[in-house]
Coordinates of C-alpha atoms in Angstrom, one line a residue:
M29 CA 98.6 130.1 121.5
I30 CA 95.0 131.3 121.2
Y31 CA 95.1 130.3 117.5
A32 CA 96.0 126.7 118.6
M33 CA 93.2 126.8 121.2
G34 CA 90.7 127.7 118.6
R35 CA 92.0 124.9 116.4
D36 CA 91.8 122.4 119.2
G37 CA 88.2 123.3 120.1
L38 CA 89.1 124.8 123.5
M39 CA 88.0 128.3 122.3
S40 CA 85.9 129.6 119.6
D41 CA 86.9 128.4 116.2
R42 CA 86.5 132.0 115.0
L43 CA 89.9 132.5 116.4
N44 CA 91.4 129.8 114.1
V45 CA 91.6 132.2 111.1
T46 CA 94.5 133.7 109.2
H47 CA 94.6 137.0 107.4
D48 CA 94.0 136.8 103.7
R49 CA 96.9 139.1 102.9
F50 CA 99.4 138.7 105.7
G51 CA 98.7 135.0 106.6
T52 CA 98.9 135.8 110.3
P53 CA 96.3 134.7 113.0
H54 CA 95.2 138.4 113.3
R55 CA 92.0 137.6 115.4
A56 CA 94.0 135.5 117.9
I57 CA 96.7 138.3 118.1
I58 CA 94.0 140.9 118.8
A59 CA 92.3 138.7 121.4
T60 CA 95.8 137.9 123.1
G61 CA 96.6 141.7 123.3
G62 CA 93.1 142.5 124.7
V63 CA 93.0 139.9 127.3
T64 CA 96.6 140.5 128.4
G65 CA 95.8 144.3 128.7
L66 CA 92.7 143.7 130.9
L67 CA 94.6 141.4 133.2
V68 CA 97.4 144.0 133.7
L69 CA 94.9 146.7 134.3
A70 CA 93.0 144.5 136.9
G71 CA 96.3 144.1 138.7
L72 CA 96.0 140.3 139.0
Q73 CA 98.9 138.2 140.3
V74 CA 100.0 135.0 138.5
A75 CA 98.4 132.7 141.1
E76 CA 95.2 134.5 140.6
I77 CA 95.3 134.2 136.8
V78 CA 95.9 130.5 137.2
A79 CA 92.8 130.3 139.5
L80 CA 90.7 132.0 136.8
G81 CA 92.2 129.5 134.3
A82 CA 91.1 126.6 136.5
V83 CA 87.4 127.9 136.6
W84 CA 87.5 128.2 132.8
Y85 CA 89.0 124.8 132.4
G86 CA 86.6 123.1 134.8
G87 CA 83.5 124.9 133.4
Y88 CA 84.1 124.8 129.7
A89 CA 87.4 123.4 128.3
R90 CA 87.6 120.1 130.3
S91 CA 84.6 118.6 128.6
R92 CA 86.1 119.6 125.2
T93 CA 89.5 118.0 125.6
I94 CA 88.1 114.6 124.7
E95 CA 88.9 115.8 121.2
D96 CA 92.0 117.7 122.0
G97 CA 95.1 118.3 119.9
L98 CA 98.5 119.4 121.0
L99 CA 97.4 122.3 123.2
G100 CA 94.4 120.5 124.6
E101 CA 96.8 117.7 125.6
A102 CA 99.0 120.1 127.3
V103 CA 96.1 121.8 129.2
R104 CA 94.8 118.3 130.3
I105 CA 98.1 117.3 131.6
A106 CA 98.7 120.7 133.4
F107 CA 95.5 120.2 135.5
E108 CA 96.2 116.5 136.4
P109 CA 97.9 115.7 139.7
G110 CA 101.5 116.8 139.4
G111 CA 100.8 119.3 136.6
I112 CA 101.9 122.9 136.9
A113 CA 98.4 124.3 137.2
F114 CA 97.4 121.6 139.7
E115 CA 100.4 122.3 141.9
T116 CA 99.8 126.0 141.7
I117 CA 96.1 125.9 142.7
G118 CA 97.0 123.3 145.4
G119 CA 99.5 125.8 146.8
L120 CA 96.8 128.4 147.0
F121 CA 94.0 126.5 148.5
G122 CA 95.7 123.5 150.1
R123 CA 95.3 119.9 149.3
A124 CA 95.5 116.5 151.1
E125 CA 98.7 114.6 150.6
P126 CA 98.3 111.3 148.8
S127 CA 98.1 108.2 151.0
E128 CA 101.1 105.9 151.3
A129 CA 99.1 103.1 149.5
T130 CA 98.2 105.4 146.6
A131 CA 101.8 106.8 146.3
D132 CA 103.2 103.2 146.0
T133 CA 100.7 102.2 143.4
Q134 CA 102.3 102.1 139.9
P135 CA 100.5 101.2 136.7
Y136 CA 101.6 98.5 134.3
R137 CA 102.0 100.9 131.4
V138 CA 102.1 99.9 127.7
V139 CA 103.1 102.5 125.1
V140 CA 101.3 102.3 121.7
P141 CA 102.5 104.6 119.0
V142 CA 99.5 105.1 116.6
A143 CA 99.9 106.2 113.0
N144 CA 97.6 104.0 110.8
P145 CA 94.0 104.2 111.2
T146 CA 93.4 100.8 109.6
T147 CA 95.4 99.0 112.2
Q148 CA 95.4 101.0 115.4
R149 CA 92.3 99.2 116.7
R150 CA 94.0 95.9 116.5
L151 CA 97.2 97.2 118.0
L152 CA 95.4 98.7 121.0
R153 CA 93.5 95.4 121.5
L154 CA 96.8 93.6 121.7
A155 CA 98.4 96.2 123.9
A156 CA 95.3 96.0 126.3
A157 CA 95.5 92.2 126.4
T158 CA 99.2 92.3 127.4
A159 CA 98.7 95.0 130.0
R160 CA 95.8 93.0 131.5
A161 CA 97.8 89.9 131.6
H162 CA 100.2 91.7 134.0
A163 CA 97.5 93.2 136.2
D164 CA 99.2 91.6 139.2
E165 CA 102.2 93.8 138.6
G166 CA 100.2 97.1 138.4
E167 CA 96.9 98.7 137.1
P168 CA 96.8 98.2 133.3
E169 CA 97.2 101.4 131.4
L170 CA 97.8 102.3 127.8
L171 CA 99.6 105.4 126.5
A172 CA 98.7 106.1 122.9
V173 CA 101.5 108.3 121.2
H174 CA 101.2 110.1 118.0
V175 CA 104.2 111.9 116.5
T176 CA 103.8 114.0 113.4
E177 CA 107.1 114.1 111.5
A178 CA 108.2 117.7 111.0
R179 CA 108.3 118.7 107.3
P180 CA 108.6 122.2 106.0
S181 CA 105.4 123.4 104.3
P182 CA 104.5 126.9 103.2
D183 CA 100.8 125.9 103.2
R184 CA 99.2 126.5 106.5
N185 CA 96.2 124.4 105.5
V186 CA 98.5 121.4 104.9
E187 CA 99.8 121.7 108.5
S188 CA 96.3 122.1 109.9
D189 CA 95.1 119.0 108.0
R190 CA 98.1 117.1 109.6
L191 CA 97.2 118.2 113.0
D192 CA 93.5 117.3 112.4
E193 CA 94.7 113.8 111.4
Q194 CA 96.7 113.6 114.6
R195 CA 93.8 114.7 116.7
D196 CA 91.4 112.2 115.0
L197 CA 93.8 109.3 115.6
L198 CA 94.1 110.1 119.3
T199 CA 90.2 110.5 119.5
V200 CA 89.7 107.0 117.9
A201 CA 92.2 105.6 120.3
R202 CA 90.2 106.9 123.2
G203 CA 87.1 105.4 121.8
V204 CA 88.7 102.0 121.4
A205 CA 90.0 102.1 125.1
A206 CA 86.5 103.0 126.2
D207 CA 85.1 100.0 124.3
I208 CA 87.8 97.7 125.7
G209 CA 87.3 99.2 129.2
I210 CA 90.9 100.1 129.9
D211 CA 92.6 103.4 131.0
L212 CA 94.2 105.3 128.3
N213 CA 96.3 108.4 128.2
T214 CA 97.6 110.2 125.2
R215 CA 100.7 112.1 124.0
S216 CA 101.2 114.0 120.8
A217 CA 104.1 115.8 119.3
I218 CA 105.7 117.3 116.2
A219 CA 109.4 116.3 115.8
D220 CA 112.2 115.7 113.2
E221 CA 112.8 112.2 114.6
P222 CA 109.6 110.4 115.8
G223 CA 111.6 107.4 117.1
E224 CA 113.5 109.7 119.5
V225 CA 110.2 111.1 120.8
I226 CA 108.7 107.6 121.3
L227 CA 111.9 106.7 123.3
E228 CA 111.6 109.8 125.4
V229 CA 108.0 108.9 126.3
I230 CA 108.9 105.4 127.2
R231 CA 111.7 106.5 129.6
E232 CA 109.6 109.4 131.2
T233 CA 106.8 107.1 132.0
D234 CA 108.7 104.0 133.0
A235 CA 106.7 101.9 130.4
E236 CA 106.9 98.1 130.7
Q237 CA 106.3 97.5 127.0
V238 CA 105.9 99.2 123.7
V239 CA 103.7 97.7 121.0
L240 CA 104.4 99.1 117.5
G241 CA 102.7 98.5 114.1
W242 CA 105.1 97.4 111.3
Q243 CA 104.7 97.0 107.6
G244 CA 106.9 94.0 107.4
V245 CA 110.2 93.3 105.7
T246 CA 111.0 94.8 102.3
D247 CA 113.6 94.3 99.7
G248 CA 114.6 97.9 99.7
D249 CA 117.2 99.5 101.9
D250 CA 116.3 102.4 104.0
D251 CA 119.8 104.0 104.4
G252 CA 121.0 100.8 106.2
K253 CA 118.1 100.7 108.6
V254 CA 116.7 97.2 109.4
F255 CA 113.1 98.3 110.3
G256 CA 113.2 102.0 109.3
S257 CA 114.4 105.3 110.8
T258 CA 111.5 105.4 113.3
L259 CA 111.5 101.9 114.6
D260 CA 115.2 101.2 114.7
P261 CA 116.1 103.6 117.5
V262 CA 113.2 102.2 119.6
I263 CA 114.2 98.5 119.1
E264 CA 117.8 99.4 119.9
R265 CA 117.5 101.5 123.0
A266 CA 114.0 101.2 124.5
P267 CA 114.4 100.1 128.2
C268 CA 111.4 97.8 128.0
D269 CA 110.0 94.8 126.0
V270 CA 109.3 95.6 122.4
A271 CA 106.8 94.0 119.9
L272 CA 106.6 94.9 116.3
V273 CA 103.3 93.6 114.9
E274 CA 102.6 93.2 111.2
F275 CA 98.9 92.7 110.5
E276 CA 97.7 90.5 107.7
Q277 CA 94.2 89.7 108.9
E278 CA 91.5 91.2 111.0
T279 CA 91.5 88.7 113.9
I280 CA 94.3 87.9 116.4
G281 CA 93.0 84.3 116.8
E282 CA 95.2 81.5 117.8
S283 CA 98.8 82.5 118.5
V284 CA 102.0 80.5 118.3
A285 CA 105.5 81.3 119.8
L286 CA 108.5 80.0 118.0
V287 CA 110.8 79.1 121.0
D288 CA 114.5 78.1 121.1
A289 CA 117.4 78.9 123.3
G290 CA 117.6 82.4 122.0
P291 CA 117.9 85.5 124.3
H292 CA 114.3 86.7 123.6
A293 CA 112.6 83.3 123.9
A294 CA 110.9 83.9 127.2
T295 CA 109.5 87.2 126.1
V296 CA 108.3 85.6 122.9
A297 CA 106.4 83.0 124.9
Q298 CA 104.9 85.6 127.2
R299 CA 103.7 87.8 124.2
A300 CA 102.1 84.8 122.5
V301 CA 100.2 83.9 125.8
D302 CA 99.1 87.5 126.2
F303 CA 97.9 87.9 122.6
A304 CA 95.9 84.7 122.8
T305 CA 93.6 86.1 125.4
V306 CA 92.3 88.7 122.9
D307 CA 90.1 86.0 121.4
G308 CA 90.0 83.7 124.3
E309 CA 92.4 81.2 122.9
T310 CA 95.3 79.2 124.4
A311 CA 98.7 79.9 122.9
T312 CA 101.1 77.2 121.5
L313 CA 104.7 77.0 122.2
L314 CA 106.4 75.5 119.2
T315 CA 109.9 74.4 118.5
V316 CA 111.4 72.6 115.5
Q317 CA 114.1 69.9 116.1
R318 CA 116.3 67.9 113.9
S319 CA 116.5 64.2 114.4
T320 CA 119.8 63.0 115.9
D321 CA 121.3 59.7 116.8
D322 CA 122.2 60.5 120.4
A323 CA 118.8 62.0 121.5
D324 CA 115.1 61.8 121.1
P325 CA 114.2 65.1 119.3
V326 CA 110.6 65.1 120.6
K327 CA 111.8 64.7 124.2
K328 CA 114.5 67.4 123.5
G329 CA 111.9 69.7 122.1
R330 CA 109.6 69.3 125.1
Q331 CA 112.5 70.0 127.4
M332 CA 113.2 73.2 125.4
I333 CA 109.6 74.3 125.7
E334 CA 109.4 73.7 129.4
W335 CA 112.7 75.5 130.0
V336 CA 111.5 78.6 128.1
A337 CA 108.0 78.5 129.8
N338 CA 109.6 78.3 133.3
R339 CA 111.7 81.4 132.6
A340 CA 108.6 83.1 131.3
N341 CA 106.8 82.3 134.5
L342 CA 104.1 80.4 132.5
D343 CA 101.9 77.8 134.1
P344 CA 101.4 74.5 132.1
D345 CA 97.7 75.3 131.6
E346 CA 98.6 78.6 129.8
Y347 CA 100.0 77.0 126.8
E348 CA 100.0 73.9 124.5
P349 CA 103.4 72.4 123.6
E350 CA 104.2 71.4 120.0
V351 CA 107.3 69.7 118.7
V352 CA 108.0 69.4 115.0
V353 CA 110.9 67.1 113.8
S354 CA 112.4 67.9 110.4
E355 CA 115.8 68.1 108.6
D356 CA 114.7 71.3 106.8
L357 CA 114.2 73.6 109.8
S358 CA 113.3 76.8 107.8
S359 CA 110.6 75.1 105.6
A360 CA 109.3 73.2 108.6
I361 CA 108.8 76.3 110.6
I362 CA 106.7 78.0 107.9
D363 CA 104.6 74.9 107.4
A364 CA 104.0 74.6 111.2
V365 CA 102.9 78.3 111.7
T366 CA 100.7 78.4 108.6
G367 CA 97.7 77.0 110.7
Y368 CA 97.9 79.9 113.3
D369 CA 96.5 83.4 113.0
T370 CA 99.4 85.2 114.9
V371 CA 103.0 84.1 115.0
C372 CA 105.4 85.5 117.7
V373 CA 109.0 85.2 116.8
G374 CA 112.3 86.5 118.6
L375 CA 114.4 89.3 117.2
S376 CA 118.0 88.5 116.2
E377 CA 120.6 90.2 118.2
W378 CA 121.1 93.9 117.2
G379 CA 124.7 93.3 116.2
D380 CA 123.5 90.5 114.0
A381 CA 121.5 93.0 111.6
E382 CA 123.1 91.6 108.5
R383 CA 121.6 88.1 109.4
L384 CA 118.4 89.7 110.1
E385 CA 118.2 91.1 106.6
F386 CA 119.3 87.8 105.0
G387 CA 117.9 84.6 105.9
S388 CA 117.0 84.8 109.6
T389 CA 114.0 83.1 111.0
A390 CA 112.3 86.5 111.7
R391 CA 112.6 87.6 108.3
R392 CA 111.5 84.2 106.7
V393 CA 108.4 84.2 109.0
S394 CA 107.5 87.8 108.2
R395 CA 107.9 87.2 104.6
D396 CA 106.2 83.9 104.2
A397 CA 103.7 83.3 107.1
P398 CA 100.1 84.1 106.0
G399 CA 99.0 85.4 109.3
N400 CA 99.9 88.3 111.6
V401 CA 103.5 88.4 112.8
A402 CA 104.9 89.8 116.0
V403 CA 108.7 90.3 116.1
V404 CA 109.6 90.4 119.9
R405 CA 112.6 91.9 121.7
G406 CA 112.9 91.3 125.5
R407 CA 114.3 93.7 128.0
E408 CA 115.7 90.8 130.1
L409 CA 117.7 88.4 127.9
L410 CA 118.1 84.7 128.4
D411 CA 121.7 83.3 128.5
P412 CA 122.1 81.6 125.1
D413 CA 124.1 78.8 126.8
G414 CA 121.8 78.6 129.7
Y415 CA 119.6 75.7 128.3
D416 CA 122.7 73.6 127.6
R417 CA 124.1 74.2 131.1
A418 CA 120.7 73.3 132.6
L419 CA 120.7 69.9 130.9
A420 CA 124.3 69.3 131.9
D421 CA 123.3 69.9 135.6
P422 CA 121.4 66.8 136.9
I423 CA 119.3 68.8 139.3
A424 CA 118.4 71.5 136.8
A425 CA 117.7 68.8 134.1
E426 CA 115.0 67.3 136.4
D427 CA 113.2 70.6 136.0
V428 CA 112.9 70.3 132.3
T429 CA 112.1 66.6 131.9

């Protein structure tokens, strides 16, 4: 433990040394034995040891956990309200109970797994924008998560470098959050299955959304995985809205949502509107319709957009509608989104993975659209037949005309 504390900057880095011959953290072992012996000889009880730890933390370590690693994160959490050290000290000295108003306040939390230093700033900006767009539902908060995949390595220096990289990523995330002006917490872990850790964090924190970076579709097959071994379990089982973002340019700029009667259409529209606020733009809700003999395709398209916007709780001044009429829907979609910086498109149903791999709209947009692409999966799904039923109901039809 003391070896890790030296590595994380919470104690002298002189303790972060291994023996040349035995490869053991000999200085940390000696320090641990010495401190433990002194505490035992002094006859201190557990509560008193915790109190001493609180003094040390408040006077020295707290200011250094801004660049913490795994142990530093654990120390910080332990001394936050609800943490084991906080609760123990509170029991010793007493503390005021939180007010009813404070207890009922819940943040609107967006989880952001960070792994790529070249894209994490843009990812955090998107997450901050969507959290702020829901400020009426709770105080906006980001939770940056970095999971180092466990890989056996006999080289201690390799492992230390990987942990340094993890610490650096989370430090940069804090700096970005400070620049943006939004609350940010961090989590870090080492695990065999990073996707499962991300899922656990989402469940434990009751997150409303998760925004993940994505490299885009590939022609290869990752053992039958659609998006990869880390992303697939999150998309499949996360109890919140999910957005996979593939970055192709530096700016978020103008965003467009491809809307239809699909199950994720409302969430797609919401994310496009949220993302547009990053650069102060207004999102476009776009639908492509075929011309028919029995209906005006432009009118039908506008009805579709209004139906989706109503279910996304969007006001008319939050978006611009756009209807494209074409017999070749696939080509028309790519042509229409080419003028936008960021495209939001709904994920195919999970059971339709084969279609997602071969010829779906999401795949085609990711492959051919020149801008950023966000593939969106909603927590609350629309009924695919709801739009047709709404038009068949004269009263409901008045709401979308």
